[in-house]
Coordinates of C-alpha atoms (C1' of nucleotides) in Angstrom, one line a residue:
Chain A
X23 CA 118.4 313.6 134.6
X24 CA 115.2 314.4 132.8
X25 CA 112.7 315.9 135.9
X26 CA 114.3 319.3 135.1
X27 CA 112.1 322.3 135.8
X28 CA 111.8 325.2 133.1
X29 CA 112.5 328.6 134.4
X30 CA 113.2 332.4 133.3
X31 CA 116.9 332.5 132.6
X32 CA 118.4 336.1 133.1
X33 CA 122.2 336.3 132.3
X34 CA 123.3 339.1 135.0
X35 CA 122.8 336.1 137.8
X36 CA 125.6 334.5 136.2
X37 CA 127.6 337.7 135.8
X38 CA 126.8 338.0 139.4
X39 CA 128.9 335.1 140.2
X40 CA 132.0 335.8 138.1
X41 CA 132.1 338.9 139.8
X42 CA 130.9 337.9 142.9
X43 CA 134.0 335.0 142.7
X44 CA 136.5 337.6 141.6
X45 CA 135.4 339.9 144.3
X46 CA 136.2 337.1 146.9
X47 CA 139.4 336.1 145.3
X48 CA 140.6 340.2 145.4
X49 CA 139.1 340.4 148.9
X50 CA 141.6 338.3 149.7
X51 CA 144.8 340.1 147.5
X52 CA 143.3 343.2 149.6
X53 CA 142.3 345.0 147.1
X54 CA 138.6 344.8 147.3
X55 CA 138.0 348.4 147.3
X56 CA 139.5 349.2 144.3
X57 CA 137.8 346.4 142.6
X58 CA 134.4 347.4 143.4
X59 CA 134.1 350.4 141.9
X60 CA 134.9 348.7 138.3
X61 CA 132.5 345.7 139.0
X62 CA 129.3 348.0 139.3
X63 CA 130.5 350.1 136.5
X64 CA 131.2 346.5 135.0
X65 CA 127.6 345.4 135.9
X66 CA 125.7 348.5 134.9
X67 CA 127.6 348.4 131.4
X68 CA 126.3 344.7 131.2
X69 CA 122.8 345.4 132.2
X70 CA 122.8 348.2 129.1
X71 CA 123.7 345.5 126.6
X72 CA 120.6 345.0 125.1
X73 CA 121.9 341.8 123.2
X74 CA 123.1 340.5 126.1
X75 CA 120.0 340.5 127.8
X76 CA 118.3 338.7 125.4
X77 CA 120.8 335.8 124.9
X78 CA 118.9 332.9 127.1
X79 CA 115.2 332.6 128.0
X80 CA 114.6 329.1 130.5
X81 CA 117.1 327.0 132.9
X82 CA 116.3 324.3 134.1
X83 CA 116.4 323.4 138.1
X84 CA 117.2 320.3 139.9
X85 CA 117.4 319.1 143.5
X86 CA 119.7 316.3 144.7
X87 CA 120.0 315.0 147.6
X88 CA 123.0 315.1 150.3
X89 CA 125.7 312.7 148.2
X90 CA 123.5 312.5 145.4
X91 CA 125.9 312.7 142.1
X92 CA 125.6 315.7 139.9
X93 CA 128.0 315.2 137.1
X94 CA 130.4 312.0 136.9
X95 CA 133.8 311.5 136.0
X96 CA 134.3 310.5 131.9
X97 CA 130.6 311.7 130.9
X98 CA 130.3 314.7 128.4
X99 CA 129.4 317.8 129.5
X100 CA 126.2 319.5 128.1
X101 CA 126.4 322.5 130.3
X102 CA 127.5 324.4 133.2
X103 CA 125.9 324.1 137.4
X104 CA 124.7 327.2 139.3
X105 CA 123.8 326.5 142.8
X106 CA 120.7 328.2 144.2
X107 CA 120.9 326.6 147.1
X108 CA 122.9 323.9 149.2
X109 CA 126.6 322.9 149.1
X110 CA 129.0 320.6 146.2
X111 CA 132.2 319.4 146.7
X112 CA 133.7 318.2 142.9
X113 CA 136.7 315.3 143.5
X114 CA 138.9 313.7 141.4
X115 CA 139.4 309.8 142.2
X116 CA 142.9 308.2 142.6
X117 CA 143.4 304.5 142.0
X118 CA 141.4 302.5 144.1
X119 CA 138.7 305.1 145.7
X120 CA 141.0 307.9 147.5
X121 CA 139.9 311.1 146.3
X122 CA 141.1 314.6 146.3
X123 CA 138.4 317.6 146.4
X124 CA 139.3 320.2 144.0
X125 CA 136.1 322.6 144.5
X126 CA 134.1 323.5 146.9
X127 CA 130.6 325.3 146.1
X128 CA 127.9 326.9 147.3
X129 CA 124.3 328.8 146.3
X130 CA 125.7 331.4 144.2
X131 CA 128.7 329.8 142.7
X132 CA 128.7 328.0 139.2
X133 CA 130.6 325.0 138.5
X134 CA 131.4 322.3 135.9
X135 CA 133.1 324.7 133.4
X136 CA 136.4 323.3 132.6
X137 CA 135.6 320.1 131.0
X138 CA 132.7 322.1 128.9
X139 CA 135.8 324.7 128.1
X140 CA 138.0 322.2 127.4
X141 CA 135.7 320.6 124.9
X142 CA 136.6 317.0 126.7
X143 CA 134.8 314.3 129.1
X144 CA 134.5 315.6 133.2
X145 CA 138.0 314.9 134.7
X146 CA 136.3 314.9 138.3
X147 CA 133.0 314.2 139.7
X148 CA 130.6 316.8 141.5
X149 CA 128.5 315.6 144.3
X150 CA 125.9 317.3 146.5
X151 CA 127.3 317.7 150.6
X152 CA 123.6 318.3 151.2
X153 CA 120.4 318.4 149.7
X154 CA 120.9 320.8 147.2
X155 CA 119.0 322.8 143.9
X156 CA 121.5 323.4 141.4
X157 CA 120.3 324.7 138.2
X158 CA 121.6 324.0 134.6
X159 CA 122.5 326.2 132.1
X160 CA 123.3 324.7 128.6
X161 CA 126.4 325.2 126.6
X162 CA 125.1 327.2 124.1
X163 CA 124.0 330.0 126.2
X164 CA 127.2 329.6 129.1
X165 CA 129.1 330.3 125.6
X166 CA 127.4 333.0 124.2
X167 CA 127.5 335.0 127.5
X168 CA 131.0 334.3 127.8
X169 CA 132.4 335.0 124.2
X170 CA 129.8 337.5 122.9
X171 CA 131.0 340.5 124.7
X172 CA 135.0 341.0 125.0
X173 CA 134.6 342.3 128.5
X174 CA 132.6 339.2 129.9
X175 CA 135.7 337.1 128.1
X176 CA 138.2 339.3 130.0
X177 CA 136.3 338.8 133.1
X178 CA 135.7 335.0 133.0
X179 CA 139.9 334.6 131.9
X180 CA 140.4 336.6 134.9
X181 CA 138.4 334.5 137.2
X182 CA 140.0 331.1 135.7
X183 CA 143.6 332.5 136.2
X184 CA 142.8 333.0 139.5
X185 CA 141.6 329.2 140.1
X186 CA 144.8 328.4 138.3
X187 CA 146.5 331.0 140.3
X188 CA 145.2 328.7 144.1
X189 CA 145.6 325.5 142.3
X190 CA 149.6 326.6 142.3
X191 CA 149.6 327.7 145.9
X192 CA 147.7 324.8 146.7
X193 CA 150.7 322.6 144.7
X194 CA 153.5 324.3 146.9
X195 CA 151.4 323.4 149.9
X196 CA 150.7 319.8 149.4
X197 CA 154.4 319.2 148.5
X198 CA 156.2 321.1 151.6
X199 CA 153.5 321.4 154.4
X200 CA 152.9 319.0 157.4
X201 CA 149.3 317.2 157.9
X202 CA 148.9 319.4 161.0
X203 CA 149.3 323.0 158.7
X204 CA 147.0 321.6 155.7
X205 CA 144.5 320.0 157.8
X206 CA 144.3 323.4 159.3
X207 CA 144.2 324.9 156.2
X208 CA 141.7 322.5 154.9
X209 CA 139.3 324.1 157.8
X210 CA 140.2 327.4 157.1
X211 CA 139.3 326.8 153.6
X212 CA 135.9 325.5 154.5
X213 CA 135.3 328.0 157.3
X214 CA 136.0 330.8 154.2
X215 CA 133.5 328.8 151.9
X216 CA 130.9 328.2 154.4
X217 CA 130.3 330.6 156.5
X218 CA 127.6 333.4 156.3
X219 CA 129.1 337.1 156.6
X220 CA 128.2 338.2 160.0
X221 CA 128.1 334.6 161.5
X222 CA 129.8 334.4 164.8
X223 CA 130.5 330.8 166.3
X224 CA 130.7 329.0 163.2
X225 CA 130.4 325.4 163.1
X226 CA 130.2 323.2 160.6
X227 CA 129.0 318.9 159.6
X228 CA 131.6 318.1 157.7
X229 CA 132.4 314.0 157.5
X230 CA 136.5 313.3 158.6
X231 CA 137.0 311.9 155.5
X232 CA 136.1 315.2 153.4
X233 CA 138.1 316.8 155.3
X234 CA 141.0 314.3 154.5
X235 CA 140.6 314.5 151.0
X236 CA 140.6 318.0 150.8
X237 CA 144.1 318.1 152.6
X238 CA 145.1 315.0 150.7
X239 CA 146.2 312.9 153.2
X240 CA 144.7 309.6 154.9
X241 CA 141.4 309.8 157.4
X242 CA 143.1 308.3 160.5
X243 CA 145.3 311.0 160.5
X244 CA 143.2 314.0 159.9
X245 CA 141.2 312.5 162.7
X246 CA 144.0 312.6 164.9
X247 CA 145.0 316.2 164.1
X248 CA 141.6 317.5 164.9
X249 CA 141.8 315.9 168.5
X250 CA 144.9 317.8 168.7
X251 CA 143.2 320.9 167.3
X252 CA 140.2 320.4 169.7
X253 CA 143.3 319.9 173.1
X254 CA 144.6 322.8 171.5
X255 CA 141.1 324.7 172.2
X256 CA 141.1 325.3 168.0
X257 CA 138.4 324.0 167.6
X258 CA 135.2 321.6 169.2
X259 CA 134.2 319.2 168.2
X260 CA 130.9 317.7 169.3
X261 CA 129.4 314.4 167.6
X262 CA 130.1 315.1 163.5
X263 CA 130.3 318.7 163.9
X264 CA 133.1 321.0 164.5
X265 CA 132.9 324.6 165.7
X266 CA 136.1 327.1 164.6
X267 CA 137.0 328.3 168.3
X268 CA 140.3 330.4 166.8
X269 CA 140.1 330.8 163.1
X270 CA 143.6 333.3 163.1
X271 CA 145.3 330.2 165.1
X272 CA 144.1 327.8 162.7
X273 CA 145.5 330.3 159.6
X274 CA 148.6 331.3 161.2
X275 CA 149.9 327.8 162.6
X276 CA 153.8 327.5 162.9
X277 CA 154.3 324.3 162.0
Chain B
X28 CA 166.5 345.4 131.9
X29 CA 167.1 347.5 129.1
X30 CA 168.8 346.1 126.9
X31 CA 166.1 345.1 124.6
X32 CA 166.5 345.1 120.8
X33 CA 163.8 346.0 119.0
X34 CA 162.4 343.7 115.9
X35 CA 159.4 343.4 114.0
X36 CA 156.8 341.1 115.9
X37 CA 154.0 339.2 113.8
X38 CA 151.3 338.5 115.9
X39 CA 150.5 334.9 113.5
X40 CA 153.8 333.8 116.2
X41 CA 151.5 334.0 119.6
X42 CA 148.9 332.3 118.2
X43 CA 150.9 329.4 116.8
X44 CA 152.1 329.1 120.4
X45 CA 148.6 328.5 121.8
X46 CA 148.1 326.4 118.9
X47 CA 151.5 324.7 119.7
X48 CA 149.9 324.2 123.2
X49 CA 146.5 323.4 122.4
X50 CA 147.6 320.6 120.0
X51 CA 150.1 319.2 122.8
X52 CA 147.6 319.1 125.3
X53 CA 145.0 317.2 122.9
X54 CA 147.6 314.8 121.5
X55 CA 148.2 313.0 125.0
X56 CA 144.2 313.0 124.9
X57 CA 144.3 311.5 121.5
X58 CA 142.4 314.0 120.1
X59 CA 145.0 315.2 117.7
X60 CA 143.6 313.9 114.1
X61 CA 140.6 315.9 114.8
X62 CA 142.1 319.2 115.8
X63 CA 144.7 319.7 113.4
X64 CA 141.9 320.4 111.2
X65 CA 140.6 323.0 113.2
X66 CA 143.6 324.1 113.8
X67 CA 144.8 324.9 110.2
X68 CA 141.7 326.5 109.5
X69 CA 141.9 328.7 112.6
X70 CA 145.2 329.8 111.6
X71 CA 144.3 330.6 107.7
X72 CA 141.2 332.5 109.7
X73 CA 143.6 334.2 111.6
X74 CA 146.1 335.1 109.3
X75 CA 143.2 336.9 107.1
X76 CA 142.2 339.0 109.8
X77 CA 143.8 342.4 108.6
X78 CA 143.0 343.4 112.1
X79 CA 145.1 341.2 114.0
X80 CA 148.3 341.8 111.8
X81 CA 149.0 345.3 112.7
X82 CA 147.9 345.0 116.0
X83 CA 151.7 345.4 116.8
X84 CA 155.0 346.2 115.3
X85 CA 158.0 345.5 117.6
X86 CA 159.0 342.9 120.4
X87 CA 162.3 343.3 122.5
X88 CA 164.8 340.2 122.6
X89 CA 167.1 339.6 125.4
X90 CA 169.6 336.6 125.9
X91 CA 169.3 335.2 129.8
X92 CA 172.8 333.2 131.0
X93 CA 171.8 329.9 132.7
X94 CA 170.1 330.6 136.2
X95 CA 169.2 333.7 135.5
X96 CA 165.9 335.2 136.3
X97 CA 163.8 336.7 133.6
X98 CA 161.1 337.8 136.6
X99 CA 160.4 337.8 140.0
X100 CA 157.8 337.0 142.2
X101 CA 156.6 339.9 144.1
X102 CA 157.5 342.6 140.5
X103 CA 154.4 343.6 138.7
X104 CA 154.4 342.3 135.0
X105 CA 154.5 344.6 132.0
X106 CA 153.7 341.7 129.5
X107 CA 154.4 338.2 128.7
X108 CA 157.6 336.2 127.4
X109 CA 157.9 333.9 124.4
X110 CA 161.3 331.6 124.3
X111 CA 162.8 332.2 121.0
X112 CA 165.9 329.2 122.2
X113 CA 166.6 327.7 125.5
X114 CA 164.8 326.3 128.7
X115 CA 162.8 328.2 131.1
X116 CA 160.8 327.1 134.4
X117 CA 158.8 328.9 136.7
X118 CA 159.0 327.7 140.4
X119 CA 157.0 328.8 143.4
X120 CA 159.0 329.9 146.8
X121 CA 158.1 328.1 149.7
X122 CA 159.2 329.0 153.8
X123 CA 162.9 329.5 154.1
X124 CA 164.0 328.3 150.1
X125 CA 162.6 325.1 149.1
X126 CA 161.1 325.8 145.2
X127 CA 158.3 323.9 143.5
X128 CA 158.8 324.2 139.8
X129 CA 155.1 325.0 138.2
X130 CA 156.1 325.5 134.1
X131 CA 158.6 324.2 132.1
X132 CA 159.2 325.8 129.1
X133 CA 161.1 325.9 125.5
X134 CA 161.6 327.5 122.1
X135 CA 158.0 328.5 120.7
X136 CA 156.5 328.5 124.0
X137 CA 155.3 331.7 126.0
X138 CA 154.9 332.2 130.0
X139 CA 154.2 334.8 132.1
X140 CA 150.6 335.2 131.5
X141 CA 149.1 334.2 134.8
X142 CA 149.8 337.7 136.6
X143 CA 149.2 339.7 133.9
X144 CA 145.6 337.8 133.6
X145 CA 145.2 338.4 137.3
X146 CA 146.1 342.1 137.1
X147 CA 148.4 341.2 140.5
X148 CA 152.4 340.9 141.1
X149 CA 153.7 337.3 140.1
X150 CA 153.1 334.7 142.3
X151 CA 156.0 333.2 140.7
X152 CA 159.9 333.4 139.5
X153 CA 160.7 332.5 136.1
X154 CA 164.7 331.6 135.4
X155 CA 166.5 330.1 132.5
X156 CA 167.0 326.6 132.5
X157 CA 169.7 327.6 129.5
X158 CA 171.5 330.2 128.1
X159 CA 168.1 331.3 126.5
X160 CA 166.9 334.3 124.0
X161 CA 163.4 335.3 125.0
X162 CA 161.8 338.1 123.7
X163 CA 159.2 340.1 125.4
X164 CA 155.7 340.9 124.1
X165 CA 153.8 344.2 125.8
X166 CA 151.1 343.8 127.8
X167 CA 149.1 346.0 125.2
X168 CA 149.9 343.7 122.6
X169 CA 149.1 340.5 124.1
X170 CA 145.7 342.1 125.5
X171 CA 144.4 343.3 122.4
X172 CA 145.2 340.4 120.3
X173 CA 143.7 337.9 123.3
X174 CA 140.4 340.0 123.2
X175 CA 139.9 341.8 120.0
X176 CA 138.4 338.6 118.4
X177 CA 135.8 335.9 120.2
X178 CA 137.8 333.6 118.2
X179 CA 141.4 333.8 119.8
X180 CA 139.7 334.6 123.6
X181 CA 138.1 330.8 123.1
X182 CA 141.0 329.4 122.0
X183 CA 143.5 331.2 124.4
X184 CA 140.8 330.0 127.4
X185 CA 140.7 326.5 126.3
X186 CA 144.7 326.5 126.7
X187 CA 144.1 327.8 130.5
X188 CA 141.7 325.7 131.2
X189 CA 144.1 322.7 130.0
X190 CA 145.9 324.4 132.3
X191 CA 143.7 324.5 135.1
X192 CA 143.3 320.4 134.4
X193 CA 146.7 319.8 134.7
X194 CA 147.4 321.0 138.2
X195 CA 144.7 319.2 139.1
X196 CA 145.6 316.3 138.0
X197 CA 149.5 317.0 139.7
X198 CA 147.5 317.9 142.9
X199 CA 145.6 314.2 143.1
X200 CA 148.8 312.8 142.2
X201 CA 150.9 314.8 144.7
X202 CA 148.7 314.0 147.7
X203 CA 148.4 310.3 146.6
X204 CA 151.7 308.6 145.0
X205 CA 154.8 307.4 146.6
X206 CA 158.1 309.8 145.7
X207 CA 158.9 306.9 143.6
X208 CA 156.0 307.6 141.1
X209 CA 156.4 311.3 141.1
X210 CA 160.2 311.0 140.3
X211 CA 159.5 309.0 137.6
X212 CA 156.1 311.3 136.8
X213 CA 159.2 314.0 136.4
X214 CA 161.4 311.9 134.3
X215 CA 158.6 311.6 132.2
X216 CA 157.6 315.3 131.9
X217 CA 160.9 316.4 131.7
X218 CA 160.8 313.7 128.1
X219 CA 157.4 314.9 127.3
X220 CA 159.0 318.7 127.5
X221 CA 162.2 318.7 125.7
X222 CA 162.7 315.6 123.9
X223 CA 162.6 316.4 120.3
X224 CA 160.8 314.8 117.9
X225 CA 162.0 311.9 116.5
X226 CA 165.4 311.9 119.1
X227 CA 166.7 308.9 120.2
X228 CA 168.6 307.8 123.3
X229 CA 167.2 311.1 124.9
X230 CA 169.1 312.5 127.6
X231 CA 169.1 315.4 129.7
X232 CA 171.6 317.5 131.8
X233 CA 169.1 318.7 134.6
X234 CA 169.9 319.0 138.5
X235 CA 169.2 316.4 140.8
X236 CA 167.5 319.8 143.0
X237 CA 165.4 320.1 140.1
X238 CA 163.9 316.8 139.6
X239 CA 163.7 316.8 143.7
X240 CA 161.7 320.5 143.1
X241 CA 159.3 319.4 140.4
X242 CA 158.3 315.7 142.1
X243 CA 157.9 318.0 145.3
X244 CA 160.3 316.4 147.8
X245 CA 163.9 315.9 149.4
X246 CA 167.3 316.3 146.9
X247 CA 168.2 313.1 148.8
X248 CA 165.6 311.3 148.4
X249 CA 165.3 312.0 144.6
X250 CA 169.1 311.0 143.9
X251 CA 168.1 307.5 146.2
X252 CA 165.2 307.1 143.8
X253 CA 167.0 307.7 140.6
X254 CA 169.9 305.3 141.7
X255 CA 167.1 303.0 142.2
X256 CA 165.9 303.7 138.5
X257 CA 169.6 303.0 137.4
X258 CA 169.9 299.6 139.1
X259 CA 166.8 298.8 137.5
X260 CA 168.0 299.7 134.1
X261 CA 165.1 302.4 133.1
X262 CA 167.5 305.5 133.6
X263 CA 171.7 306.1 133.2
X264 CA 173.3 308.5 135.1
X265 CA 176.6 310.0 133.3
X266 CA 177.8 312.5 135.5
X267 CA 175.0 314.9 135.7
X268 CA 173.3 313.9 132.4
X269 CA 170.2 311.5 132.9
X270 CA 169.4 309.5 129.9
X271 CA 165.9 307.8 129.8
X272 CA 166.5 303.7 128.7
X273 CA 162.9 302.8 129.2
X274 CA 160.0 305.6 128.9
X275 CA 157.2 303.6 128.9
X276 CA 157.8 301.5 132.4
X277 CA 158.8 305.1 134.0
X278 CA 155.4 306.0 132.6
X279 CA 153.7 303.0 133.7
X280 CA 155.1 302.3 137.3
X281 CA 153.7 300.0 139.9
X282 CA 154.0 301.8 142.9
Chain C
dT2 C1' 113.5 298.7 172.3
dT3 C1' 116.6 296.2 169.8
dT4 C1' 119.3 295.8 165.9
dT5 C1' 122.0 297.4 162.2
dC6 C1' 125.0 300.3 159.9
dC7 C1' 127.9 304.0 159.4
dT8 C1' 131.1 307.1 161.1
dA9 C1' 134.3 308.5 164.5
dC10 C1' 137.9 307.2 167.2
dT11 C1' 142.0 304.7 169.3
dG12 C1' 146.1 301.7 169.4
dA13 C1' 150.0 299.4 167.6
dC14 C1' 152.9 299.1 164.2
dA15 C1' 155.3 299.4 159.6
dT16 C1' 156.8 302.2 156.2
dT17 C1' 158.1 306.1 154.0
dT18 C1' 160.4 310.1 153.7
dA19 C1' 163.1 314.0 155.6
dT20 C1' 167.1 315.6 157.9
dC21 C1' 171.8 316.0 159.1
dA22 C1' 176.4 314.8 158.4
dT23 C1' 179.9 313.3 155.7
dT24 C1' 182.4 311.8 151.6
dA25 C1' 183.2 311.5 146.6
dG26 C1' 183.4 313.3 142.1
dC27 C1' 183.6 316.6 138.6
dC28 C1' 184.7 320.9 136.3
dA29 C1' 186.9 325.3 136.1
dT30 C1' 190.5 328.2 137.4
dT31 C1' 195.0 329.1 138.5
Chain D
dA10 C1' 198.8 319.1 138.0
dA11 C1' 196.9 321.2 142.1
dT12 C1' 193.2 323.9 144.2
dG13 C1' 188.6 325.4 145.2
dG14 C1' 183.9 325.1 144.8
dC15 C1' 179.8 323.1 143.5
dT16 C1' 176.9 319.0 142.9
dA17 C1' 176.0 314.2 143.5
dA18 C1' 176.1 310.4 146.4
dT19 C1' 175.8 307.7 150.7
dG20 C1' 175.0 306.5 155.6
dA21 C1' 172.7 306.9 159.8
dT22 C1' 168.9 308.3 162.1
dA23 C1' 164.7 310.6 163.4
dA24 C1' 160.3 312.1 162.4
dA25 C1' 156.1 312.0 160.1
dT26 C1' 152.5 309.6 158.2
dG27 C1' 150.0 305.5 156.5
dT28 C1' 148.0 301.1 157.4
dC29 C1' 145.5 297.6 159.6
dA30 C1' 142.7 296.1 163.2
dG31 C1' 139.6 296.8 166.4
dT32 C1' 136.3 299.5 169.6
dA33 C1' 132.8 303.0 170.5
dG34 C1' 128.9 305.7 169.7
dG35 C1' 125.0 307.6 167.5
dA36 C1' 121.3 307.7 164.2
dA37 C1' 118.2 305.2 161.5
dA38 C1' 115.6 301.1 160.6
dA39 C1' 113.2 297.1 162.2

DNA sequence: TTTTCCTACTGACATTTATCATTAGCCATT
DNA sequence: AATGGCTAATGATAAATGTCAGTAGGAAAA
């Protein structure tokens, strides 16, 4: 954990992503619009905040490769993660090895802040999907930015009520949906993640058994419901990958 | 909705609540020793900030009969509610009537906070558990003493974030144990909720659609289960009213 | 090229859980 | 005390899903 690489910090990256993450999350509450106008007056405000800018000067950069740990369940957290580039699941592990992914990240996105907020050990684990360079930034200067400035407080409680806000709708879903509705939401969720603005025909290499544990139910199964899927002409599926073929199907399944 | 009484409101109330919170949350971690110390001198902090007293000067009370809602999902909030007496959950809405309780809540404890953080409509219903007095703090209010000081923002995000832990933790837990364990994860949450300190022989009047909506599965199938629980000598059943006989093996099952 | 290993896939089956239908019990009102 | 209405309980059954065991295929290593 010690080949870390020094470089220039500047705080408005991670501004960038809390916006950038409440953006998404109001995007989908159709109201992104609206929002927009208040995050460049938000960002502009920021960049004139002279002690702001000052705040942190290094971070420190890391690659890892694909399944490569980046933080582990029950260790202390020194910091927070901010992908540059690459993808990171975090999971939470059930007795005996089944696990349930609770975040899914990519370059842009920070992660590994509730344990550090929390002021307690790492609850779940965070591991690289591929080869990925995820840079640190330490606790000091993650809290400084965040509880400096009453605005960037209001901002970041904003962004985790949100999370709390889809962990909720996520609850109702687990409890009273089939396997056939979350596996296909489980797609749709990584289909939202993953794919590039613009990208047409997206496809993704994503093992059977992530996709299990992000719809919390067994492997056997999922695998099952993606042959149906793929019958259904939802999806392809061609060695590991899988290409979306209808994405509004896939979001708008009956049952 | 009008028929709110207005009475003096003293701020020092809300932030015992997150305290309240805070303090529950770290006991089950067994952190408590340690925090009550910071929480004592947080509150004598608190209490000298001259600032934060006359931040505001009334709150509106209303009594709510049993099974009545407070709010709705879909209605925009206007601020947040604090239970002076009585029982309150929240519950979620899924296709066609089936709920999934997400809060519990009692005397001292506040709710409500989630959409108002958000800026959205609630994504949820609150309704009294109880007859129940709740009284209702302003969105102004609750704003400016949430972000006037660094202070209360960091201690107000660490309660979220406990938050934020907790579902996940309900979410692994939903996807991976038997309705057996999550019955009994209810019976033990209901306890944790509104057994009082020091009671004995605890007992509880709740519905058998509530236990079924809070472990996240059938009425029938939670009434089978806690017949099971009876045989087995860890629960009676007196008419509607469940008294627990054995906490810790409902908190430790096997499977 | 062969071998090895890991993942995807398939089949058979057991188990769990939901659903539908019905009965029993309790409390409140008349 | 009788009636009505709601909740709890039980039974029978179907449906969904998990588990175990085994096969296939493709990529990496030898």
């Amino acid at each position: 954990a010690d080949d870390y690489v020094t470089k220039p910090f500047d705080d408005i990256e991670l501004l960038n992503a809390i916006e950038s993450r409440l953006r998404k999350s109001d995007l989908m509450k159709k109201e992104f619009s609206k929002n927009v106008e208040g995050l460049n007056e938000f960002i502009s405000s920021a960049k004139g905040m002279e002690d702001l800018k000052k705040l942190s000067e290094t971070r420190e950069i890391k690659t890892y490769k694909k399944k490569e740990n980046i933080y582990q369940e029950g260790s202390y957290p020194r910091g927070i993660y901010f992908v540059n580039a690459g993808k990171v699941k975090t999971f939470k592990t059930h007795e005996l090895g089944k696990e349930f992914i609770t975040g899914l990240y990519k370059e842009g996105d920070f992660f590994g802040y509730l344990a550090l907020m929390e002021e307690t050990k790492y609850i779940d684990t965070a591991e690289a999907l591929d080869e990925s360079e995820i840079c640190f930034i330490p606790k000091e200067e993650f809290f400084s930015l965040i509880f400096r400035n009453a605005e960037v407080s209001k901002r970041f409680m904003k962004m985790i009520s949100g999370d709390l806000s889809d962990k909720e709708e996520q609850l109702l879903k687990l409890a009273y949906n089939s396997v056939r509705k979350r596996v296909a939401e489980a797609l749709v969720t990584l289909t939202n993640r993953y794919k590039k603005d613009g990208e047409t025909n997206f496809s993704m290499n994503i093992s059977r058994e992530d996709i299990a544990n992000l719809a919390g139910t067994a492997t056997e199964t999922t695998i099952r419901t993606l042959s149906g899927f793929k019958d259904e002409k939802l999806i392809d599926i061609k060695g590991g990958t899988i290409a979306i073929l209808d994405y509004e199907k896939l979001a708008n399944l009956r049952n």
